[in-house]
Amino acid sequence: MSNADRHRQIAQAVRDSGSATVLELAELTGASEMTIRRDLDTLAEQGALERVRGGARTLLLRGEEPPFALRAHEGADAKRRIAAEVSRLIADGETVLLDSGTTCLEVARLLRGRRVTVMPLSLQAVHVLSDAPAATTLIVPGGRPRAAEGALTGPLTLASLAALRFDTAVLGCCGLSAAEGVTAYDLDDAAVKKAVIASARRVIAAADGGKLGRTAHAYVGPSSLLHTLVTDTTAPPDEVAALEATGTVVSTA
């Protein structure tokens, strides 16, 4: 097992159970206790968990958005497949607005070097695209980055979005359902997502199956605003059917 795979397994185990001991994680992964201790120190530095005596515990409270560092370890293969399908749907020459989040960050990596114009709404994606080959044009918006997230929000971000129009917006979401629509954990993030939708000719939502049927507390808009949803094979079939009934095209990666 690679270090990255072991880190993902440890982060998921701690999140699922709320806490775990070094011994439990060593038995789960087959690694030595010394290796697990080093892994926990690394994950704690990344903000994926809290290091406690003899093990670790989750930083996540009920109803709270999982930290970016923790989400980055979850469902990495599915996110890469979703990103590949989103990239396939974007044609050379397009202007692309790229939302924040871990799946959209994977999309940024695939757009790097493509003949497209991209405005990313996270510092992580800006970094990925900052030294892209000349074929890729980067537009950097204004805004205030959310702590530990890197997502740009606030009046300057909204002004940047209002000043421009895009062929395609790639939208991340915290929750999506046919009944409750698109939702976010944070009110400022919801305001940005509304502006994202308003500024683009076409909206592609990139969301793993775990986001479908989930509702966060900040409302963005009805699911009918989405032209396409790219998800993975874990998506609940009844929710997929309900979204398709509202006119959204669903592609499973």
mmCIF file of C-alpha atoms in Angstrom:
data_model
loop_
_atom_site.group_PDB
_atom_site.id
_atom_site.type_symbol
_atom_site.label_atom_id
_atom_site.label_comp_id
_atom_site.label_asym_id
_atom_site.label_seq_id
_atom_site.Cartn_x
_atom_site.Cartn_y
_atom_site.Cartn_z
ATOM 1 C CA MET A 1 0.000 0.000 0.000
ATOM 2 C CA SER A 2 1.367 3.439 -0.940
ATOM 3 C CA ASN A 3 1.695 6.253 1.592
ATOM 4 C CA ALA A 4 -1.139 8.178 -0.086
ATOM 5 C CA ASP A 5 -3.470 5.159 -0.013
ATOM 6 C CA ARG A 6 -2.644 4.485 3.629
ATOM 7 C CA HIS A 7 -3.251 8.136 4.531
ATOM 8 C CA ARG A 8 -6.645 8.034 2.811
ATOM 9 C CA GLN A 9 -7.578 4.841 4.654
ATOM 10 C CA ILE A 10 -6.506 6.272 8.007
ATOM 11 C CA ALA A 11 -8.340 9.579 7.474
ATOM 12 C CA GLN A 12 -11.526 7.759 6.445
ATOM 13 C CA ALA A 13 -11.343 5.351 9.405
ATOM 14 C CA VAL A 14 -10.934 8.189 11.900
ATOM 15 C CA ARG A 15 -13.765 10.147 10.332
ATOM 16 C CA ASP A 16 -16.134 7.163 10.245
ATOM 17 C CA SER A 17 -15.546 6.072 13.843
ATOM 18 C CA GLY A 18 -14.827 9.470 15.378
ATOM 19 C CA SER A 19 -11.499 8.267 16.782
ATOM 20 C CA ALA A 20 -8.991 5.447 16.440
ATOM 21 C CA THR A 21 -5.934 4.188 18.287
ATOM 22 C CA VAL A 22 -2.519 3.614 16.781
ATOM 23 C CA LEU A 23 -2.959 -0.128 17.350
ATOM 24 C CA GLU A 24 -6.350 -0.193 15.583
ATOM 25 C CA LEU A 25 -4.957 1.687 12.581
ATOM 26 C CA ALA A 26 -1.896 -0.559 12.435
ATOM 27 C CA GLU A 27 -4.156 -3.618 12.302
ATOM 28 C CA LEU A 28 -6.355 -1.959 9.666
ATOM 29 C CA THR A 29 -3.513 -0.997 7.331
ATOM 30 C CA GLY A 30 -0.947 -3.682 8.087
ATOM 31 C CA ALA A 31 1.665 -0.993 8.815
ATOM 32 C CA SER A 32 3.840 -0.793 11.902
ATOM 33 C CA GLU A 33 2.787 1.334 14.860
ATOM 34 C CA MET A 34 5.807 3.585 14.274
ATOM 35 C CA THR A 35 4.667 4.190 10.688
ATOM 36 C CA ILE A 36 1.113 4.935 11.855
ATOM 37 C CA ARG A 37 2.405 7.488 14.373
ATOM 38 C CA ARG A 38 4.293 9.270 11.595
ATOM 39 C CA ASP A 39 1.193 9.127 9.374
ATOM 40 C CA LEU A 40 -0.969 10.641 12.105
ATOM 41 C CA ASP A 41 1.524 13.451 12.647
ATOM 42 C CA THR A 42 1.473 14.191 8.908
ATOM 43 C CA LEU A 43 -2.326 14.117 8.675
ATOM 44 C CA ALA A 44 -2.641 16.336 11.752
ATOM 45 C CA GLU A 45 -0.309 18.906 10.147
ATOM 46 C CA GLN A 46 -2.531 18.845 7.047
ATOM 47 C CA GLY A 47 -5.649 19.465 9.165
ATOM 48 C CA ALA A 48 -7.227 16.111 8.317
ATOM 49 C CA LEU A 49 -7.552 14.970 11.961
ATOM 50 C CA GLU A 50 -6.550 15.805 15.533
ATOM 51 C CA ARG A 51 -3.631 13.987 17.096
ATOM 52 C CA VAL A 52 -4.337 12.732 20.640
ATOM 53 C CA ARG A 53 -2.393 10.506 23.009
ATOM 54 C CA GLY A 54 -2.364 6.969 21.622
ATOM 55 C CA GLY A 55 -4.168 7.786 18.376
ATOM 56 C CA ALA A 56 -6.318 10.424 16.679
ATOM 57 C CA ARG A 57 -9.847 11.775 16.570
ATOM 58 C CA THR A 58 -11.920 13.525 13.950
ATOM 59 C CA LEU A 59 -12.149 17.303 13.666
ATOM 60 C CA LEU A 60 -15.551 17.061 12.050
ATOM 61 C CA LEU A 61 -18.693 18.049 13.970
ATOM 62 C CA ARG A 62 -22.228 17.123 12.959
ATOM 63 C CA GLY A 63 -23.442 19.272 10.073
ATOM 64 C CA GLU A 64 -20.014 20.800 9.579
ATOM 65 C CA GLU A 65 -18.196 20.906 6.254
ATOM 66 C CA PRO A 66 -15.329 18.407 6.183
ATOM 67 C CA PRO A 67 -11.950 20.198 6.022
ATOM 68 C CA PHE A 68 -10.355 20.487 2.574
ATOM 69 C CA ALA A 69 -7.372 18.412 3.726
ATOM 70 C CA LEU A 70 -9.709 15.599 4.774
ATOM 71 C CA ARG A 71 -11.824 15.732 1.607
ATOM 72 C CA ALA A 72 -8.663 15.589 -0.502
ATOM 73 C CA HIS A 73 -8.037 12.069 0.849
ATOM 74 C CA GLU A 74 -11.581 10.811 0.181
ATOM 75 C CA GLY A 75 -12.673 9.101 -3.029
ATOM 76 C CA ALA A 76 -9.606 10.218 -4.941
ATOM 77 C CA ASP A 77 -10.083 7.691 -7.768
ATOM 78 C CA ALA A 78 -13.734 8.661 -8.263
ATOM 79 C CA LYS A 79 -12.845 12.355 -8.299
ATOM 80 C CA ARG A 80 -10.211 11.760 -10.967
ATOM 81 C CA ARG A 81 -12.725 9.840 -13.115
ATOM 82 C CA ILE A 82 -15.305 12.597 -12.697
ATOM 83 C CA ALA A 83 -12.710 15.234 -13.573
ATOM 84 C CA ALA A 84 -11.679 13.316 -16.699
ATOM 85 C CA GLU A 85 -15.284 13.246 -17.917
ATOM 86 C CA VAL A 86 -15.759 16.956 -17.159
ATOM 87 C CA SER A 87 -12.571 17.754 -19.077
ATOM 88 C CA ARG A 88 -13.834 15.696 -22.016
ATOM 89 C CA LEU A 89 -17.008 17.821 -22.123
ATOM 90 C CA ILE A 90 -14.985 21.050 -22.401
ATOM 91 C CA ALA A 91 -13.888 21.938 -25.925
ATOM 92 C CA ASP A 92 -10.683 23.731 -26.853
ATOM 93 C CA GLY A 93 -11.229 27.473 -27.106
ATOM 94 C CA GLU A 94 -13.821 27.634 -24.329
ATOM 95 C CA THR A 95 -13.843 30.096 -21.453
ATOM 96 C CA VAL A 96 -14.228 28.103 -18.244
ATOM 97 C CA LEU A 97 -15.208 29.158 -14.737
ATOM 98 C CA LEU A 98 -13.935 26.667 -12.180
ATOM 99 C CA ASP A 99 -15.522 26.464 -8.739
ATOM 100 C CA SER A 100 -13.604 25.618 -5.563
ATOM 101 C CA GLY A 101 -13.400 22.134 -4.029
ATOM 102 C CA THR A 102 -11.363 18.970 -4.362
ATOM 103 C CA THR A 103 -13.076 17.611 -7.491
ATOM 104 C CA CYS A 104 -12.777 20.947 -9.290
ATOM 105 C CA LEU A 105 -9.089 20.968 -8.350
ATOM 106 C CA GLU A 106 -8.710 17.693 -10.259
ATOM 107 C CA VAL A 107 -10.391 19.370 -13.244
ATOM 108 C CA ALA A 108 -7.845 22.212 -13.027
ATOM 109 C CA ARG A 109 -5.008 19.704 -13.294
ATOM 110 C CA LEU A 110 -6.508 18.288 -16.503
ATOM 111 C CA LEU A 111 -7.145 21.715 -18.056
ATOM 112 C CA ARG A 112 -3.539 22.746 -17.502
ATOM 113 C CA GLY A 113 -1.965 22.954 -20.953
ATOM 114 C CA ARG A 114 -5.319 22.852 -22.797
ATOM 115 C CA ARG A 115 -6.214 25.693 -25.168
ATOM 116 C CA VAL A 116 -8.792 27.201 -22.832
ATOM 117 C CA THR A 117 -9.256 30.322 -20.719
ATOM 118 C CA VAL A 118 -9.856 29.462 -17.064
ATOM 119 C CA MET A 119 -10.870 31.492 -14.025
ATOM 120 C CA PRO A 120 -10.515 29.320 -10.902
ATOM 121 C CA LEU A 121 -12.181 30.227 -7.626
ATOM 122 C CA SER A 122 -9.673 28.616 -5.274
ATOM 123 C CA LEU A 123 -6.071 29.357 -4.417
ATOM 124 C CA GLN A 124 -5.168 25.692 -4.930
ATOM 125 C CA ALA A 125 -6.409 25.744 -8.530
ATOM 126 C CA VAL A 126 -4.742 29.113 -9.172
ATOM 127 C CA HIS A 127 -1.474 27.538 -8.053
ATOM 128 C CA VAL A 128 -1.956 24.528 -10.350
ATOM 129 C CA LEU A 129 -2.619 26.769 -13.355
ATOM 130 C CA SER A 130 -0.173 29.577 -12.545
ATOM 131 C CA ASP A 131 2.700 28.071 -14.531
ATOM 132 C CA ALA A 132 0.609 26.369 -17.222
ATOM 133 C CA PRO A 133 1.900 26.292 -20.801
ATOM 134 C CA ALA A 134 1.111 29.289 -22.994
ATOM 135 C CA ALA A 135 -1.927 27.593 -24.530
ATOM 136 C CA THR A 136 -3.825 27.996 -21.244
ATOM 137 C CA THR A 137 -4.946 31.507 -20.295
ATOM 138 C CA LEU A 138 -5.396 32.068 -16.567
ATOM 139 C CA ILE A 139 -7.677 34.760 -15.143
ATOM 140 C CA VAL A 140 -7.290 35.378 -11.404
ATOM 141 C CA PRO A 141 -10.364 36.817 -9.636
ATOM 142 C CA GLY A 142 -10.382 39.019 -6.569
ATOM 143 C CA GLY A 143 -11.705 37.844 -3.248
ATOM 144 C CA ARG A 144 -10.980 36.706 0.276
ATOM 145 C CA PRO A 145 -9.843 33.083 0.706
ATOM 146 C CA ARG A 146 -11.725 31.059 3.300
ATOM 147 C CA ALA A 147 -9.404 29.791 6.027
ATOM 148 C CA ALA A 148 -7.974 26.301 5.312
ATOM 149 C CA GLU A 149 -10.189 26.042 2.212
ATOM 150 C CA GLY A 150 -8.591 28.450 -0.232
ATOM 151 C CA ALA A 151 -12.034 29.125 -1.731
ATOM 152 C CA LEU A 152 -12.426 32.760 -2.800
ATOM 153 C CA THR A 153 -15.503 34.585 -1.494
ATOM 154 C CA GLY A 154 -16.752 38.073 -0.734
ATOM 155 C CA PRO A 155 -17.615 41.242 -2.696
ATOM 156 C CA LEU A 156 -14.480 41.198 -4.862
ATOM 157 C CA THR A 157 -15.197 37.642 -6.001
ATOM 158 C CA LEU A 158 -18.813 38.516 -6.768
ATOM 159 C CA ALA A 159 -17.663 41.613 -8.698
ATOM 160 C CA SER A 160 -15.236 39.494 -10.741
ATOM 161 C CA LEU A 161 -18.029 37.093 -11.641
ATOM 162 C CA ALA A 162 -20.457 39.895 -12.516
ATOM 163 C CA ALA A 163 -17.920 41.451 -14.917
ATOM 164 C CA LEU A 164 -17.444 38.328 -17.052
ATOM 165 C CA ARG A 165 -19.374 35.687 -18.984
ATOM 166 C CA PHE A 166 -18.212 32.116 -19.548
ATOM 167 C CA ASP A 167 -19.000 29.288 -21.936
ATOM 168 C CA THR A 168 -18.940 26.687 -19.150
ATOM 169 C CA ALA A 169 -18.963 26.772 -15.365
ATOM 170 C CA VAL A 170 -17.819 23.694 -13.474
ATOM 171 C CA LEU A 171 -19.701 23.763 -10.193
ATOM 172 C CA GLY A 172 -18.897 21.899 -6.999
ATOM 173 C CA CYS A 173 -21.600 21.348 -4.422
ATOM 174 C CA CYS A 174 -21.961 20.152 -0.845
ATOM 175 C CA GLY A 175 -25.413 18.705 -1.442
ATOM 176 C CA LEU A 176 -27.606 18.050 -4.467
ATOM 177 C CA SER A 177 -31.078 16.612 -4.799
ATOM 178 C CA ALA A 178 -34.026 16.993 -7.138
ATOM 179 C CA ALA A 179 -36.244 18.014 -4.232
ATOM 180 C CA GLU A 180 -33.919 20.426 -2.383
ATOM 181 C CA GLY A 181 -31.710 21.578 -5.239
ATOM 182 C CA VAL A 182 -28.080 22.669 -4.942
ATOM 183 C CA THR A 183 -26.906 23.521 -1.428
ATOM 184 C CA ALA A 184 -23.695 24.622 0.293
ATOM 185 C CA TYR A 185 -22.429 24.576 3.884
ATOM 186 C CA ASP A 186 -21.448 28.256 3.914
ATOM 187 C CA LEU A 187 -23.639 31.276 3.094
ATOM 188 C CA ASP A 188 -20.772 33.159 1.441
ATOM 189 C CA ASP A 189 -19.966 30.099 -0.673
ATOM 190 C CA ALA A 190 -23.639 29.810 -1.651
ATOM 191 C CA ALA A 191 -23.610 33.436 -2.845
ATOM 192 C CA VAL A 192 -20.561 32.713 -5.015
ATOM 193 C CA LYS A 193 -22.189 29.597 -6.478
ATOM 194 C CA LYS A 194 -25.305 31.602 -7.391
ATOM 195 C CA ALA A 195 -23.088 34.102 -9.201
ATOM 196 C CA VAL A 196 -21.222 31.244 -10.916
ATOM 197 C CA ILE A 197 -24.480 29.878 -12.308
ATOM 198 C CA ALA A 198 -25.610 33.335 -13.472
ATOM 199 C CA SER A 199 -22.367 34.032 -15.350
ATOM 200 C CA ALA A 200 -22.185 30.894 -17.500
ATOM 201 C CA ARG A 201 -23.961 29.676 -20.628
ATOM 202 C CA ARG A 202 -23.641 26.059 -19.458
ATOM 203 C CA VAL A 203 -23.290 24.672 -15.920
ATOM 204 C CA ILE A 204 -21.665 21.289 -15.309
ATOM 205 C CA ALA A 205 -21.904 20.036 -11.733
ATOM 206 C CA ALA A 206 -19.088 17.738 -10.630
ATOM 207 C CA ALA A 207 -20.181 15.713 -7.594
ATOM 208 C CA ASP A 208 -19.460 12.221 -6.308
ATOM 209 C CA GLY A 209 -22.381 9.965 -5.447
ATOM 210 C CA GLY A 210 -22.135 10.792 -1.739
ATOM 211 C CA LYS A 211 -23.301 14.361 -2.445
ATOM 212 C CA LEU A 212 -26.541 13.221 -4.112
ATOM 213 C CA GLY A 213 -29.598 13.201 -1.889
ATOM 214 C CA ARG A 214 -27.715 15.271 0.714
ATOM 215 C CA THR A 215 -28.851 18.736 1.783
ATOM 216 C CA ALA A 216 -26.651 21.389 3.396
ATOM 217 C CA HIS A 217 -28.182 24.465 5.023
ATOM 218 C CA ALA A 218 -27.306 27.227 2.496
ATOM 219 C CA TYR A 219 -29.585 27.159 -0.570
ATOM 220 C CA VAL A 220 -28.056 27.885 -3.981
ATOM 221 C CA GLY A 221 -30.867 27.094 -6.423
ATOM 222 C CA PRO A 222 -32.999 24.371 -8.014
ATOM 223 C CA SER A 223 -31.330 21.425 -9.708
ATOM 224 C CA SER A 224 -32.940 22.475 -13.000
ATOM 225 C CA LEU A 225 -30.239 25.182 -13.256
ATOM 226 C CA LEU A 226 -27.703 22.430 -13.963
ATOM 227 C CA HIS A 227 -27.276 21.451 -17.591
ATOM 228 C CA THR A 228 -25.137 18.395 -16.800
ATOM 229 C CA LEU A 229 -24.174 16.434 -13.708
ATOM 230 C CA VAL A 230 -21.050 14.282 -13.780
ATOM 231 C CA THR A 231 -21.007 11.789 -10.912
ATOM 232 C CA ASP A 232 -19.733 8.306 -10.140
ATOM 233 C CA THR A 233 -21.173 4.806 -9.834
ATOM 234 C CA THR A 234 -22.073 5.250 -6.146
ATOM 235 C CA ALA A 235 -24.811 7.736 -7.055
ATOM 236 C CA PRO A 236 -28.260 6.580 -5.795
ATOM 237 C CA PRO A 237 -30.282 5.439 -8.867
ATOM 238 C CA ASP A 238 -33.532 6.981 -7.609
ATOM 239 C CA GLU A 239 -31.861 10.365 -7.144
ATOM 240 C CA VAL A 240 -30.259 10.149 -10.585
ATOM 241 C CA ALA A 241 -33.670 9.403 -12.122
ATOM 242 C CA ALA A 242 -35.250 12.310 -10.244
ATOM 243 C CA LEU A 243 -32.546 14.723 -11.427
ATOM 244 C CA GLU A 244 -32.928 13.536 -15.017
ATOM 245 C CA ALA A 245 -36.673 14.177 -14.721
ATOM 246 C CA THR A 246 -35.919 17.857 -13.967
ATOM 247 C CA GLY A 247 -33.980 18.119 -17.252
ATOM 248 C CA THR A 248 -30.424 17.610 -16.002
ATOM 249 C CA VAL A 249 -28.268 15.305 -18.137
ATOM 250 C CA VAL A 250 -26.490 12.848 -15.832
ATOM 251 C CA SER A 251 -23.176 11.286 -16.873
ATOM 252 C CA THR A 252 -21.659 8.532 -14.720
ATOM 253 C CA ALA A 253 -17.883 8.238 -14.693
#
